[in-house]
Coordinates of C-alpha atoms and ligand atoms in Angstrom, one line a residue:
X1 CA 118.8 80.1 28.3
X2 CA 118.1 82.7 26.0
X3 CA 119.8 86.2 26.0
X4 CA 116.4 87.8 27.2
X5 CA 116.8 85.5 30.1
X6 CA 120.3 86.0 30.7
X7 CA 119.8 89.7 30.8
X8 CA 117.1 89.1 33.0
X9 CA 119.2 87.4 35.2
X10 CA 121.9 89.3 35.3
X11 CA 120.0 92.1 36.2
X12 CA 118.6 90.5 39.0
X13 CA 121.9 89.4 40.0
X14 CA 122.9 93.6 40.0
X15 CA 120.0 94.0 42.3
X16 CA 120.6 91.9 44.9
X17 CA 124.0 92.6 45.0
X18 CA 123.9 96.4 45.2
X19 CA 122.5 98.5 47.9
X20 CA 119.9 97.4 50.6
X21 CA 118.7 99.8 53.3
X22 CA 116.6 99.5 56.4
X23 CA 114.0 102.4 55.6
X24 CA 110.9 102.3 57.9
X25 CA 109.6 99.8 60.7
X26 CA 105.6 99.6 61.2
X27 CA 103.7 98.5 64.3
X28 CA 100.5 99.5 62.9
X29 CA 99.0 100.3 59.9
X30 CA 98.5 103.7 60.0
X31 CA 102.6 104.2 59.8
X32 CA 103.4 102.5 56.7
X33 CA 106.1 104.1 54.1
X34 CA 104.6 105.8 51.4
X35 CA 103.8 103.7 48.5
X36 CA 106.4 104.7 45.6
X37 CA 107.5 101.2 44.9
X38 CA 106.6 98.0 43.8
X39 CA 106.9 96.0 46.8
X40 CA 107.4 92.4 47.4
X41 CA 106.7 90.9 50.8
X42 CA 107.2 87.4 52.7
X43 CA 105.9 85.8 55.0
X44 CA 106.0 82.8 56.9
X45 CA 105.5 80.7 60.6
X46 CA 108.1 81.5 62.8
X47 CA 111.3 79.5 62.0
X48 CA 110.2 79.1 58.2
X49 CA 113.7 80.6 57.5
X50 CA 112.5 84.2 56.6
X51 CA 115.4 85.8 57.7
X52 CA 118.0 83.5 57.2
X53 CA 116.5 83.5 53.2
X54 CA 116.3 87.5 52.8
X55 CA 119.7 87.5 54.5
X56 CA 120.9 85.2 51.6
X57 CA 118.7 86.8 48.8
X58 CA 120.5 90.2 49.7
X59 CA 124.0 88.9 50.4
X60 CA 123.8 90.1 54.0
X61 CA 124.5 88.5 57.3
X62 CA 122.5 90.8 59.4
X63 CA 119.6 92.5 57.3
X64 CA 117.1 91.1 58.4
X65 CA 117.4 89.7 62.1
X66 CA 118.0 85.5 62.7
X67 CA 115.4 84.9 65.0
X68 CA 116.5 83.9 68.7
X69 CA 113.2 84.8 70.2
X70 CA 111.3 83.2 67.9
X71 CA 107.8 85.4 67.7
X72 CA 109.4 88.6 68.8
X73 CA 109.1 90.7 65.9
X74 CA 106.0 92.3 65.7
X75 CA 106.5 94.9 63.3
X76 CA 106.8 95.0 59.4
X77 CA 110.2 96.0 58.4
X78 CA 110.9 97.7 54.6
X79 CA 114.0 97.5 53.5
X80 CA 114.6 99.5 50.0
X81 CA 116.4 97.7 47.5
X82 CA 118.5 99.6 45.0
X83 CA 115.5 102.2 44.6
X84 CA 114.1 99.8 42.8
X85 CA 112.0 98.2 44.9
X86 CA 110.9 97.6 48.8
X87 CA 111.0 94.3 50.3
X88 CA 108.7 94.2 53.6
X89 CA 109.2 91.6 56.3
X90 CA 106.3 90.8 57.7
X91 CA 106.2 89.0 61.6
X92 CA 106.0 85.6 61.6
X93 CA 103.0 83.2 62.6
X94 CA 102.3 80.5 64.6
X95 CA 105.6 79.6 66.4
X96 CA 104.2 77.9 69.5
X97 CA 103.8 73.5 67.6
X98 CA 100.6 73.7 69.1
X99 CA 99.5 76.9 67.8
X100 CA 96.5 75.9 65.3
X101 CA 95.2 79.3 64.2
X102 CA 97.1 82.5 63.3
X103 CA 96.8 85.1 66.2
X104 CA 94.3 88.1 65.9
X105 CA 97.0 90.5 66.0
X106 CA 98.7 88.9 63.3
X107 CA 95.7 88.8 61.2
X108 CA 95.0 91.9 61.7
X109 CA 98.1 94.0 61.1
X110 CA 98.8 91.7 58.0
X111 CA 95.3 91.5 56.7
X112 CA 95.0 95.4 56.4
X113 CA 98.5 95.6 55.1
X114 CA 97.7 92.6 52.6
X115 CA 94.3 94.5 52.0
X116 CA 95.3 98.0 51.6
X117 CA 98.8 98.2 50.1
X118 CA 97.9 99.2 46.3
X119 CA 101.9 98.9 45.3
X120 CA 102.3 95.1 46.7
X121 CA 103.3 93.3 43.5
X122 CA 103.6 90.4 45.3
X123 CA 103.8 88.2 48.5
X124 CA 106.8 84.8 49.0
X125 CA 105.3 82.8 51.2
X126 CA 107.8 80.7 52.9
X127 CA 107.3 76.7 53.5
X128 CA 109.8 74.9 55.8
X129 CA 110.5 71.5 53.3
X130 CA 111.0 69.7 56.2
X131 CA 106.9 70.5 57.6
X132 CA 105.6 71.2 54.5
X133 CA 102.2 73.3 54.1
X134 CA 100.9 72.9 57.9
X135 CA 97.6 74.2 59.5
X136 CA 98.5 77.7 59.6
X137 CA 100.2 78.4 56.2
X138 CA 97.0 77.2 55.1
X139 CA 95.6 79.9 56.7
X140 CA 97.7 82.5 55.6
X141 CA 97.0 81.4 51.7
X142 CA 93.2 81.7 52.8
X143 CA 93.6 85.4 53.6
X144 CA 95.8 86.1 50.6
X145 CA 93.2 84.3 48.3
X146 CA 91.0 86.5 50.2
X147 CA 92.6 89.7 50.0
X148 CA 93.5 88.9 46.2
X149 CA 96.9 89.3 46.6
X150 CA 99.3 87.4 43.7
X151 CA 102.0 85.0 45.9
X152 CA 104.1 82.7 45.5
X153 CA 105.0 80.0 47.6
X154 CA 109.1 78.8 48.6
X155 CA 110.2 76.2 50.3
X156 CA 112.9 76.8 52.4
X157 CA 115.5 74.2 53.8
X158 CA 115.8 72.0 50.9
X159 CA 119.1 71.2 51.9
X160 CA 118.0 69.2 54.8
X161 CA 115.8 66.9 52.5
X162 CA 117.1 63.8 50.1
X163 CA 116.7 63.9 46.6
X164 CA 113.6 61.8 47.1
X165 CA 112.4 63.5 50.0
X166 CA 112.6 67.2 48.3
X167 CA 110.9 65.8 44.8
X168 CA 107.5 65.0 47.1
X169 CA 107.8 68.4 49.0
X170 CA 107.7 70.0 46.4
X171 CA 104.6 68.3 44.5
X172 CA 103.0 68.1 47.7
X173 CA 103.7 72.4 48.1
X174 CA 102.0 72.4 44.2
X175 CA 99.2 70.2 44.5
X176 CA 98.6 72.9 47.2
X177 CA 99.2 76.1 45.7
X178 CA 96.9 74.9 43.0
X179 CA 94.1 74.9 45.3
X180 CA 94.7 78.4 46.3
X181 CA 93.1 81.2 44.0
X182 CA 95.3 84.0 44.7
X183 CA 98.3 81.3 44.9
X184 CA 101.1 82.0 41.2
X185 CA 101.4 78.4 39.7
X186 CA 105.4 78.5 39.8
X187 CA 107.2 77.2 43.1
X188 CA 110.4 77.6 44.6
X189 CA 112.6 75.8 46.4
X190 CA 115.6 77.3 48.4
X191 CA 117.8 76.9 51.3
X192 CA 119.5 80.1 52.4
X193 CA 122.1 77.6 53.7
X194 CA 123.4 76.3 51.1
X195 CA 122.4 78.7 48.4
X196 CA 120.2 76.6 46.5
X197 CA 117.1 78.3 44.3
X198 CA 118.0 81.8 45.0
X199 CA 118.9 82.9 41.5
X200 CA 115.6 81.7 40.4
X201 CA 113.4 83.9 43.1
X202 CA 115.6 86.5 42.8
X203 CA 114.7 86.9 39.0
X204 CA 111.2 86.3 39.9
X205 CA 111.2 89.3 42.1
X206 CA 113.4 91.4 39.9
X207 CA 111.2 91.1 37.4
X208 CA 108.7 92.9 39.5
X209 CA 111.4 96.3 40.1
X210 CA 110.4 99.7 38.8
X211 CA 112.8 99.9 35.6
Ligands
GDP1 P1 112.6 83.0 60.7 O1 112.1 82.9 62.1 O2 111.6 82.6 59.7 O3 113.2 84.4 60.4 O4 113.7 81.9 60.6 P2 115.3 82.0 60.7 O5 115.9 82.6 59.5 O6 115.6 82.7 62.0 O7 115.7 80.5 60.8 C1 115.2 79.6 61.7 C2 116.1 78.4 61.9 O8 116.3 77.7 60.7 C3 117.5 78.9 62.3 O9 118.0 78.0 63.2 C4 118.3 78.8 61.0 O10 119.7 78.6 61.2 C5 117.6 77.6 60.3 N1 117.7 77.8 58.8 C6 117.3 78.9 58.1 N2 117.5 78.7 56.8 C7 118.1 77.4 56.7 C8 118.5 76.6 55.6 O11 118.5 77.0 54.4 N3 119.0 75.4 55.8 C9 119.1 74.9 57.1 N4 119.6 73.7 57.3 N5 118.7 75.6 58.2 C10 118.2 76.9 58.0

């Protein structure tokens, strides 16, 4: 590692750990916080581990909410992080196995946010390892190519996955992300769990923090 990377890292590490606040909850998109950040958002189906990851990103046990009503949350929640930078959680998609197609109202809250937020640096778009990059995700990486927002894809759950087993997610989740326009060629691979990867996207997004 160089010392430019070590001080990068570090300073992530400072960011994460310091303050995190709740600061403004949208149901639509005419109610959004004003834009005087860089913000980074994720996304993901329901159960992809959103929570449980920004939880573990932030060092908190109760930032964002562990879903028990999987589906529930309909609203986009900003949370500012050390006034550096806003991280937005965005509702899930597609909880219901069956469900083959993201909902309107998804697509349209997130679609005008995706299309309309000029200070969204970029988008984590969370992949449960154990499912890999089903129906709807590719869906959602559709309307980001199309709404020419930078993202990133993560897996999430790693720990559940062999040695063997994680190595093929994780090509399979970059031979996908290569076919994606709007898709960032790096991938990530976490589990919130067992704090695996979360240095790594943490510098990814600190890199992206007003300085
Ligand atoms: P969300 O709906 O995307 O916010 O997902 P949650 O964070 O609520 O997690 C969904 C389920 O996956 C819960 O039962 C979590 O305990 C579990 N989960 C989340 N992250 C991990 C992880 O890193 N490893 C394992 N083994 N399970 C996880």
């Amino acid at each position: 590692m160089s010392s430019d990377d070590a001080g990068a890292a570090e300073a992530a590490r400072k960011l994460f750990a310091g303050p995190c606040d709740f600061i403004w909850g949208a149901t639509s998109i005419d109610n959004l916080p004003p834009a005087t950040l860089p913000e980074v958002a994720f996304v993901g189906r329901s159960n992809a581990g959103k929570s449980s990851l920004l939880n573990a990103l932030t060092g908190r046990k109760t930032l964002a909410r562990v879903s028990n009503t999987p589906g529930r949350t309909r609203q986009i929640n900003f949370f500012n992080l050390g006034g550096k930078l806003v991280l937005a959680d965005l509702p899930g998609y597609g909880y219901a196995r069956a469900s083959k197609s993201l909902a309107d109202e998804w697509q349209n809250l997130i679609f005008a946010y995706l299309r309309g937020r000029a200070n969204l640096s970029r988008v984590i778009l969370l992949v449960d390892a154990r499912r890999g990059a089903m129906d709807t995700d590719k869906q959602a990486m559709g309307l980001l190519d199309q709404a020419a927002v930078s993202y990133v894809l993560a897996l999430t759950k790693i720990d559940q996955l062999s040695a063997a087993e994680r190595l093929k997610a994780e090509d399979e989740i970059t031979k996908e992300s290569r076919t994606h326009t709007a898709a960032y060629p790096e991938i990530f691979a976490t589990s919130a769990l067992k704090s695996l990867g979360l240095d790594a996207l943490k510098a990814h997004i600190a890199a992206l923090a007003a300085t």
